[in-house]
Amino acid sequence: MSVALVWVVSPNTEVFKFYGILDSSRFVFGNRSSIRAKMGGKQDWKSCSLSTDVKYSSVGGSGLGSEAKFPVSLSMVANPLGESAVSSEQKVYDVVLKQASLVKKQLRSNGYLDVKPDIILPGNLSLLSKAYDRCGEVCAEYAKTFYLGTLLMTPERRRAIWAIYVWCRRTDELVDGPNASHITPTALDRWELRLDDLFQGRPFDMLDAALSDTVTKFPVDIQPFKDMIEGMRMDLRKSRYQNFDELYLYCYYVAGTVGLMSVPVMGISPESQATTESVYNAALALGIANQLTNILRDVGEDARRGRIYLPQDELEEAGLSDADIYAGKVTDKWRSFMKDQIKRARMFFDEAEKGVTELSEASRWPVLASLLLYRQILDEIEANDYNNFTRRAYVSKAKKLLALPIAYTKSIIRPSRTSPELRKYNL
């Protein structure tokens, strides 16, 4: 067991001092007396610095040494009252590390991401085949470009991606579909219980059966699925986001989760020297980029439903308010604001693109095609003179076709021979 003395600087520049005990399972904050009451016994007190990194150096004291390091699972910030909090970035980062560890575990045991064979029982092969085919039909109907990209994958990966897509679409439809006005938090709780059953091999219907089969073949974890349901809960109770930290968490819940669900299915190239964490981080970045693009494309549509997903503090800094969005008038202030929002979305797309080359060869082309096509929506917003109030930005069929050979050319680039570090965003 180790002890740390932590100094936390809050936004109002006052310095707050905490003591902490680090054991194998938790990090307990407080003063000396409160920690003794929580932990019991005499403790050996050490001091340490606190930063946003995931490794912390201790300073002085016996047992740890002057340069000893220990992993910590929290990134601490302080509010004006000196209370500690966990940033949205760190919450998501912890999930990324967990998902990456699951894949690394299988890579260590098999040397590659294996696809387990179908469990063939009398009568179930035909039913499963029909379930996957139906998932493919839904994908083809509602996500035509994405569906065409999946046809470039191996049959096993293609079917698994269809199953994941359909579950995500059904989840989203709960709060954005025709029956959204009747959806309650209790309904989402029931949907989460149904997800638990699905992961335990007890699917409720044909479409559930496809995903239930998928999670037995690939190292897909339930956490991103649960997090997506949490995003739906957020949509029920929240229609404004005070800052980008709040919006980032929402984007992770409703879209970044899709990237984490998909990596085990897409597969990582055996030639890749990148860390598993960096590949997951790129997948997360693609999901965040896609959702930010959705938000910027649908400003007018969302406003008509009473929702404004743009960071309130950034609107205020730009001299804008909700009233300006409801008015729907493109002004110089709005153009300047939108330029900054588009710049941030492109940053996430750029980060995502770096990781696509680390995926398995069969998955790179469709993922890159999807990335390039979605990124072009930002170009169309600009072409519309930033009028996302009454004009919907979309990419023409001709531009979509032109993007495919570009995506293919990028996809044949071999994985990196160096191992990039996992990037943490400065939110």
Coordinates of C-alpha atoms in Angstrom, one line a residue:
M1 CA 0.0 0.0 0.0
S2 CA 1.2 3.5 -0.9
V3 CA 0.2 7.0 0.2
A4 CA 0.1 10.2 -1.8
L5 CA -0.1 13.9 -0.8
V6 CA -2.0 15.6 -3.6
W7 CA -2.2 19.3 -4.3
V8 CA -5.1 20.2 -6.6
V9 CA -5.4 23.7 -8.2
S10 CA -8.9 24.9 -8.9
P11 CA -10.0 27.4 -11.5
N12 CA -10.1 30.2 -8.8
T13 CA -6.3 29.6 -8.3
E14 CA -6.6 28.5 -4.7
V15 CA -4.6 25.4 -3.8
F16 CA -6.3 22.5 -2.1
K17 CA -4.4 19.7 -0.3
F18 CA -5.5 16.2 0.0
Y19 CA -4.0 13.0 1.3
G20 CA -4.6 9.8 -0.5
I21 CA -4.0 6.1 0.1
L22 CA -3.4 3.9 -2.9
D23 CA -3.9 0.2 -2.5
S24 CA -4.5 -2.5 -5.1
S25 CA -8.2 -1.6 -5.6
R26 CA -8.8 2.1 -4.8
F27 CA -7.5 5.5 -4.2
V28 CA -9.0 7.2 -1.1
F29 CA -8.9 11.0 -0.7
G30 CA -9.3 13.0 2.5
N31 CA -7.3 14.4 5.4
R32 CA -5.1 12.2 7.6
S33 CA -7.8 11.6 10.2
S34 CA -10.6 10.7 7.8
I35 CA -8.3 8.3 5.9
R36 CA -7.3 6.6 9.0
A37 CA -11.0 6.2 9.9
K38 CA -11.7 4.7 6.4
M39 CA -8.6 2.5 6.2
G40 CA -7.7 1.7 9.8
G41 CA -4.2 1.3 11.2
K42 CA -1.1 3.4 11.0
Q43 CA -0.3 4.5 7.5
D44 CA 3.1 5.4 5.9
W45 CA 2.6 8.9 4.3
K46 CA 4.2 9.7 0.9
S47 CA 3.7 12.7 -1.4
C48 CA 3.2 12.8 -5.1
S49 CA 2.5 15.1 -8.0
L50 CA -0.9 14.9 -9.8
S51 CA -1.1 15.5 -13.5
T52 CA -3.4 14.4 -16.4
D53 CA -1.0 11.5 -17.3
V54 CA -1.8 7.9 -16.4
K55 CA 1.5 7.5 -14.6
Y56 CA 2.4 9.4 -11.5
S57 CA 5.8 9.9 -9.9
S58 CA 6.1 9.8 -6.2
V59 CA 8.3 12.3 -4.4
G60 CA 10.4 11.1 -1.5
G61 CA 9.4 8.6 1.2
S62 CA 10.4 5.0 1.7
G63 CA 8.9 2.1 -0.1
L64 CA 8.2 3.8 -3.4
G65 CA 11.5 5.4 -4.1
S66 CA 12.1 8.8 -5.6
E67 CA 11.2 7.8 -9.2
A68 CA 8.7 5.0 -8.5
K69 CA 5.6 5.1 -10.6
F70 CA 2.2 3.7 -10.1
P71 CA -0.9 3.6 -12.4
V72 CA -3.9 5.6 -11.4
S73 CA -7.3 5.2 -13.1
L74 CA -8.6 8.8 -12.6
S75 CA -7.7 12.1 -14.0
M76 CA -8.6 14.7 -11.4
V77 CA -9.8 18.2 -11.9
A78 CA -11.1 20.6 -9.3
N79 CA -14.2 22.9 -9.2
P80 CA -14.2 26.2 -7.4
L81 CA -15.1 24.5 -4.2
G82 CA -12.1 22.2 -4.3
E83 CA -14.1 19.1 -4.9
S84 CA -12.5 16.5 -7.2
A85 CA -14.2 15.3 -10.3
V86 CA -13.5 13.0 -13.3
S87 CA -13.4 14.5 -16.7
S88 CA -15.6 13.1 -19.5
E89 CA -12.4 12.3 -21.4
Q90 CA -11.1 10.2 -18.6
K91 CA -14.3 8.3 -18.2
V92 CA -14.2 7.4 -21.9
Y93 CA -10.4 6.7 -21.7
D94 CA -11.0 4.1 -19.0
V95 CA -13.5 2.3 -21.3
V96 CA -11.0 2.4 -24.2
L97 CA -8.3 0.8 -22.1
K98 CA -10.7 -2.0 -21.0
Q99 CA -11.8 -2.8 -24.6
A100 CA -8.2 -2.8 -25.8
S101 CA -7.2 -5.2 -23.0
L102 CA -9.9 -7.7 -24.1
V103 CA -8.5 -7.8 -27.6
K104 CA -4.9 -8.0 -26.4
K105 CA -5.8 -10.9 -24.3
Q106 CA -7.0 -12.8 -27.3
L107 CA -4.1 -11.7 -29.4
R108 CA -1.7 -13.1 -26.8
S109 CA -3.5 -16.4 -26.8
N110 CA -4.1 -16.8 -30.5
G111 CA -1.7 -14.5 -32.2
Y112 CA -4.5 -12.9 -34.2
L113 CA -8.2 -12.1 -33.8
D114 CA -9.9 -15.4 -34.4
V115 CA -13.4 -15.9 -35.6
K116 CA -15.0 -18.8 -33.8
P117 CA -17.1 -21.2 -36.0
D118 CA -20.8 -21.3 -35.9
I119 CA -22.3 -23.6 -33.2
I120 CA -24.4 -25.8 -35.4
L121 CA -27.4 -27.4 -33.8
P122 CA -30.4 -29.0 -35.5
G123 CA -32.5 -26.3 -37.1
N124 CA -30.5 -23.3 -35.7
L125 CA -28.2 -22.8 -38.7
S126 CA -31.1 -21.8 -41.0
L127 CA -32.6 -19.5 -38.4
L128 CA -29.3 -17.8 -37.8
S129 CA -28.7 -17.4 -41.5
K130 CA -32.1 -15.7 -41.8
A131 CA -31.4 -13.5 -38.8
Y132 CA -28.2 -12.2 -40.4
D133 CA -29.8 -11.8 -43.8
R134 CA -32.5 -9.7 -42.2
C135 CA -29.9 -7.5 -40.5
G136 CA -28.3 -7.0 -43.9
E137 CA -31.6 -6.0 -45.4
V138 CA -32.1 -3.4 -42.6
C139 CA -28.6 -2.1 -43.1
A140 CA -29.1 -1.9 -46.9
E141 CA -32.3 0.0 -46.5
Y142 CA -31.2 2.6 -44.0
A143 CA -27.5 3.0 -44.5
K144 CA -26.9 2.4 -48.2
T145 CA -23.3 3.7 -48.4
F146 CA -22.3 1.9 -45.3
Y147 CA -23.9 -1.3 -46.5
L148 CA -21.9 -1.2 -49.8
G149 CA -18.7 -0.8 -47.7
T150 CA -19.5 -3.9 -45.7
L151 CA -19.7 -6.0 -48.9
L152 CA -15.9 -5.6 -49.1
M153 CA -15.5 -7.4 -45.8
T154 CA -15.2 -11.2 -45.3
P155 CA -18.6 -12.8 -44.8
E156 CA -18.1 -13.4 -41.1
R157 CA -17.1 -9.8 -40.4
R158 CA -19.8 -8.5 -42.7
R159 CA -22.6 -10.3 -40.9
A160 CA -21.3 -9.3 -37.5
I161 CA -21.2 -5.6 -38.5
W162 CA -24.7 -5.9 -39.8
A163 CA -25.9 -7.3 -36.4
I164 CA -24.2 -4.5 -34.5
Y165 CA -25.6 -1.9 -36.8
V166 CA -29.1 -3.1 -36.4
W167 CA -28.9 -3.2 -32.6
C168 CA -27.6 0.4 -32.6
R169 CA -30.3 1.5 -35.0
R170 CA -33.0 -0.1 -32.8
T171 CA -31.6 1.6 -29.7
D172 CA -31.5 5.0 -31.4
E173 CA -35.0 4.6 -32.7
L174 CA -36.2 4.3 -29.1
V175 CA -35.7 8.0 -28.6
D176 CA -35.6 9.3 -32.2
G177 CA -38.1 7.0 -33.9
P178 CA -41.9 7.4 -34.4
N179 CA -42.7 6.1 -30.9
A180 CA -40.1 8.3 -29.2
S181 CA -42.7 10.4 -27.4
H182 CA -43.9 7.3 -25.5
I183 CA -40.4 6.2 -24.4
T184 CA -39.6 6.5 -20.7
P185 CA -36.5 5.7 -18.6
T186 CA -38.2 2.5 -17.5
A187 CA -38.5 1.4 -21.2
L188 CA -34.7 2.0 -21.5
D189 CA -34.1 0.0 -18.4
R190 CA -36.1 -2.9 -19.9
W191 CA -34.0 -2.6 -23.1
E192 CA -30.8 -2.9 -21.0
L193 CA -32.1 -6.0 -19.3
R194 CA -32.8 -7.5 -22.7
L195 CA -29.3 -6.6 -23.7
D196 CA -28.0 -8.5 -20.7
D197 CA -30.1 -11.5 -21.7
L198 CA -28.7 -11.3 -25.3
F199 CA -25.1 -11.4 -24.1
Q200 CA -26.0 -14.4 -22.0
G201 CA -27.3 -16.3 -25.0
R202 CA -31.0 -15.6 -24.4
P203 CA -32.1 -13.5 -27.4
F204 CA -35.6 -12.1 -27.5
D205 CA -36.2 -12.1 -31.2
M206 CA -34.5 -12.9 -34.6
L207 CA -32.5 -9.7 -34.7
D208 CA -31.3 -10.2 -31.1
A209 CA -30.2 -13.7 -32.1
A210 CA -27.8 -12.4 -34.7
L211 CA -26.0 -10.1 -32.2
S212 CA -26.1 -12.8 -29.6
D213 CA -24.3 -15.1 -32.0
T214 CA -21.8 -12.3 -33.0
V215 CA -20.7 -11.7 -29.4
T216 CA -19.9 -15.4 -29.0
K217 CA -17.5 -15.2 -32.0
F218 CA -15.7 -12.0 -31.4
P219 CA -14.2 -10.4 -28.2
V220 CA -17.0 -7.8 -28.0
D221 CA -17.7 -6.4 -24.6
I222 CA -21.1 -5.4 -23.3
Q223 CA -19.9 -2.0 -21.8
P224 CA -20.1 0.1 -25.1
F225 CA -23.6 -1.3 -25.7
K226 CA -24.7 -0.2 -22.1
D227 CA -23.1 3.1 -22.7
M228 CA -25.1 3.7 -25.8
I229 CA -28.3 3.1 -23.8
E230 CA -27.0 5.7 -21.3
G231 CA -26.7 8.1 -24.2
M232 CA -30.4 7.5 -25.0
R233 CA -31.2 8.3 -21.3
M234 CA -29.3 11.5 -21.7
D235 CA -31.4 12.4 -24.7
L236 CA -34.5 12.0 -22.6
R237 CA -33.4 14.3 -19.8
K238 CA -31.0 16.7 -21.5
S239 CA -31.4 19.1 -24.4
R240 CA -28.5 21.5 -23.7
Y241 CA -24.8 21.0 -23.2
Q242 CA -22.9 23.6 -21.1
N243 CA -19.5 22.9 -22.6
F244 CA -17.6 20.6 -24.9
D245 CA -16.7 18.3 -22.0
E246 CA -20.4 17.5 -21.6
L247 CA -20.9 17.2 -25.3
Y248 CA -17.9 14.9 -25.7
L249 CA -19.4 12.4 -23.3
Y250 CA -22.7 12.5 -25.1
C251 CA -20.9 11.9 -28.5
Y252 CA -19.1 9.0 -26.9
Y253 CA -22.3 7.5 -25.6
V254 CA -24.2 7.7 -28.9
A255 CA -21.5 7.2 -31.5
G256 CA -18.0 6.6 -30.1
T257 CA -19.4 3.4 -28.6
V258 CA -20.0 2.1 -32.2
G259 CA -16.2 2.3 -32.9
L260 CA -15.4 0.3 -29.7
M261 CA -18.0 -2.3 -30.6
S262 CA -16.6 -2.6 -34.1
V263 CA -12.8 -3.0 -33.6
P264 CA -13.0 -6.6 -32.5
V265 CA -15.0 -7.4 -35.6
M266 CA -12.9 -5.3 -38.0
G267 CA -9.7 -6.9 -36.7
I268 CA -6.2 -5.5 -36.3
S269 CA -3.7 -6.3 -39.0
P270 CA -1.1 -8.9 -37.9
E271 CA 1.6 -6.6 -39.4
S272 CA 0.5 -3.6 -37.2
Q273 CA 3.1 -2.5 -34.6
A274 CA 0.6 0.1 -33.2
T275 CA -0.6 -0.4 -29.7
T276 CA -4.1 -1.9 -29.4
E277 CA -5.1 1.2 -27.3
S278 CA -4.1 3.5 -30.1
V279 CA -6.3 1.6 -32.6
Y280 CA -9.2 1.8 -30.2
N281 CA -8.6 5.5 -29.7
A282 CA -8.8 6.0 -33.5
A283 CA -12.0 4.1 -33.6
L284 CA -13.4 6.3 -30.8
A285 CA -12.2 9.4 -32.6
L286 CA -14.1 8.3 -35.8
G287 CA -17.3 7.9 -33.8
I288 CA -16.9 11.3 -32.1
A289 CA -16.1 12.9 -35.5
N290 CA -19.2 11.4 -37.1
Q291 CA -21.5 12.6 -34.3
L292 CA -20.1 16.1 -34.3
T293 CA -20.7 16.2 -38.0
N294 CA -24.3 15.0 -37.4
I295 CA -24.8 17.8 -34.9
L296 CA -23.4 20.5 -37.2
R297 CA -25.4 19.2 -40.2
D298 CA -28.7 19.1 -38.2
V299 CA -28.6 22.3 -36.2
G300 CA -31.9 23.6 -37.7
E301 CA -33.7 20.2 -37.5
D302 CA -32.6 19.7 -33.9
A303 CA -33.7 23.2 -32.9
R304 CA -37.2 22.6 -34.3
R305 CA -37.3 19.7 -31.8
G306 CA -36.2 21.9 -29.0
R307 CA -32.6 20.5 -28.9
I308 CA -29.4 22.4 -29.2
Y309 CA -26.3 20.2 -29.0
L310 CA -23.8 23.1 -29.5
P311 CA -21.7 24.0 -26.4
Q312 CA -23.5 26.8 -24.6
D313 CA -20.3 28.4 -23.3
E314 CA -18.8 28.6 -26.8
L315 CA -22.0 30.1 -28.2
E316 CA -21.8 32.8 -25.5
E317 CA -18.1 33.5 -26.3
A318 CA -19.1 33.9 -29.9
G319 CA -21.8 36.4 -29.0
L320 CA -24.6 34.0 -29.8
S321 CA -27.5 32.4 -27.9
D322 CA -30.3 29.9 -28.4
A323 CA -32.4 32.8 -29.7
D324 CA -30.0 33.2 -32.7
I325 CA -30.3 29.5 -33.5
Y326 CA -34.1 29.6 -33.3
A327 CA -34.0 32.7 -35.6
G328 CA -32.1 30.7 -38.1
K329 CA -30.2 33.6 -39.6
V330 CA -26.7 33.2 -41.0
T331 CA -24.5 36.1 -39.7
D332 CA -20.8 36.8 -39.6
K333 CA -20.8 35.7 -35.9
W334 CA -22.4 32.4 -36.9
R335 CA -20.0 31.8 -39.7
S336 CA -17.0 32.4 -37.4
F337 CA -18.5 30.1 -34.8
M338 CA -19.2 27.3 -37.3
K339 CA -15.6 27.5 -38.7
D340 CA -14.3 26.7 -35.2
Q341 CA -16.8 23.8 -34.8
I342 CA -15.9 22.4 -38.2
K343 CA -12.2 22.7 -37.4
R344 CA -12.6 20.6 -34.3
A345 CA -14.6 17.9 -36.1
R346 CA -11.9 17.6 -38.7
M347 CA -9.3 17.2 -36.0
F348 CA -11.2 14.1 -34.8
F349 CA -11.4 12.8 -38.4
D350 CA -7.7 13.3 -38.9
E351 CA -6.9 11.4 -35.7
A352 CA -9.2 8.6 -36.8
E353 CA -7.6 8.2 -40.2
K354 CA -4.2 7.6 -38.6
G355 CA -5.6 4.4 -37.0
V356 CA -7.5 3.0 -40.0
T357 CA -4.3 1.7 -41.6
E358 CA -3.8 -0.5 -38.6
L359 CA -7.0 -2.5 -39.2
S360 CA -7.1 -5.8 -41.1
E361 CA -6.7 -5.5 -44.8
A362 CA -10.3 -6.5 -45.6
S363 CA -11.7 -3.8 -43.3
R364 CA -9.5 -0.8 -44.2
W365 CA -11.3 0.2 -47.5
P366 CA -14.9 0.3 -46.2
V367 CA -13.9 2.2 -43.0
L368 CA -11.8 4.7 -45.0
A369 CA -14.7 5.1 -47.5
S370 CA -17.1 5.8 -44.7
L371 CA -14.7 8.3 -43.1
L372 CA -14.0 10.2 -46.3
L373 CA -17.7 10.4 -47.2
Y374 CA -18.8 11.6 -43.8
R375 CA -16.0 14.2 -43.6
Q376 CA -17.2 15.7 -46.9
I377 CA -20.4 16.7 -45.2
L378 CA -18.3 19.3 -43.4
D379 CA -17.2 20.6 -46.9
E380 CA -20.9 20.8 -47.9
I381 CA -21.8 22.9 -44.8
E382 CA -19.1 25.3 -45.9
A383 CA -20.4 25.3 -49.5
N384 CA -23.8 26.2 -48.2
D385 CA -22.3 29.3 -46.6
Y386 CA -22.8 27.7 -43.1
N387 CA -26.6 27.7 -43.5
N388 CA -27.4 24.6 -41.5
F389 CA -30.7 26.1 -40.4
T390 CA -32.7 25.5 -43.5
R391 CA -30.3 23.7 -45.8
R392 CA -29.2 20.1 -45.2
A393 CA -25.7 19.3 -46.3
Y394 CA -25.3 16.1 -48.2
V395 CA -22.7 14.5 -50.5
S396 CA -23.8 13.9 -54.1
K397 CA -23.6 10.5 -55.6
A398 CA -20.9 11.7 -58.0
K399 CA -18.7 12.8 -55.1
K400 CA -19.4 9.5 -53.3
L401 CA -18.2 7.6 -56.3
L402 CA -15.1 9.7 -56.6
A403 CA -14.3 9.0 -52.9
L404 CA -14.2 5.2 -53.4
P405 CA -10.9 5.0 -55.4
I406 CA -9.3 7.5 -53.1
A407 CA -10.3 5.4 -50.1
Y408 CA -9.0 2.3 -51.8
T409 CA -5.6 3.9 -52.5
K410 CA -5.3 4.9 -48.9
S411 CA -6.4 1.5 -47.8
I412 CA -3.4 -0.3 -49.4
I413 CA -0.9 1.6 -47.3
R414 CA 0.7 -1.0 -45.0
P415 CA 0.4 -0.7 -41.2
S416 CA 2.9 1.4 -39.4
R417 CA 6.2 -0.1 -38.2
T418 CA 6.2 2.1 -35.1
S419 CA 3.9 2.0 -32.2
P420 CA 2.2 5.4 -31.8
E421 CA 1.2 6.5 -28.3
L422 CA -2.4 6.5 -27.2
R423 CA -3.6 10.1 -27.7
K424 CA -5.7 11.8 -25.1
Y425 CA -7.6 14.8 -26.3
N426 CA -7.2 18.3 -24.8
L427 CA -10.8 19.1 -24.3

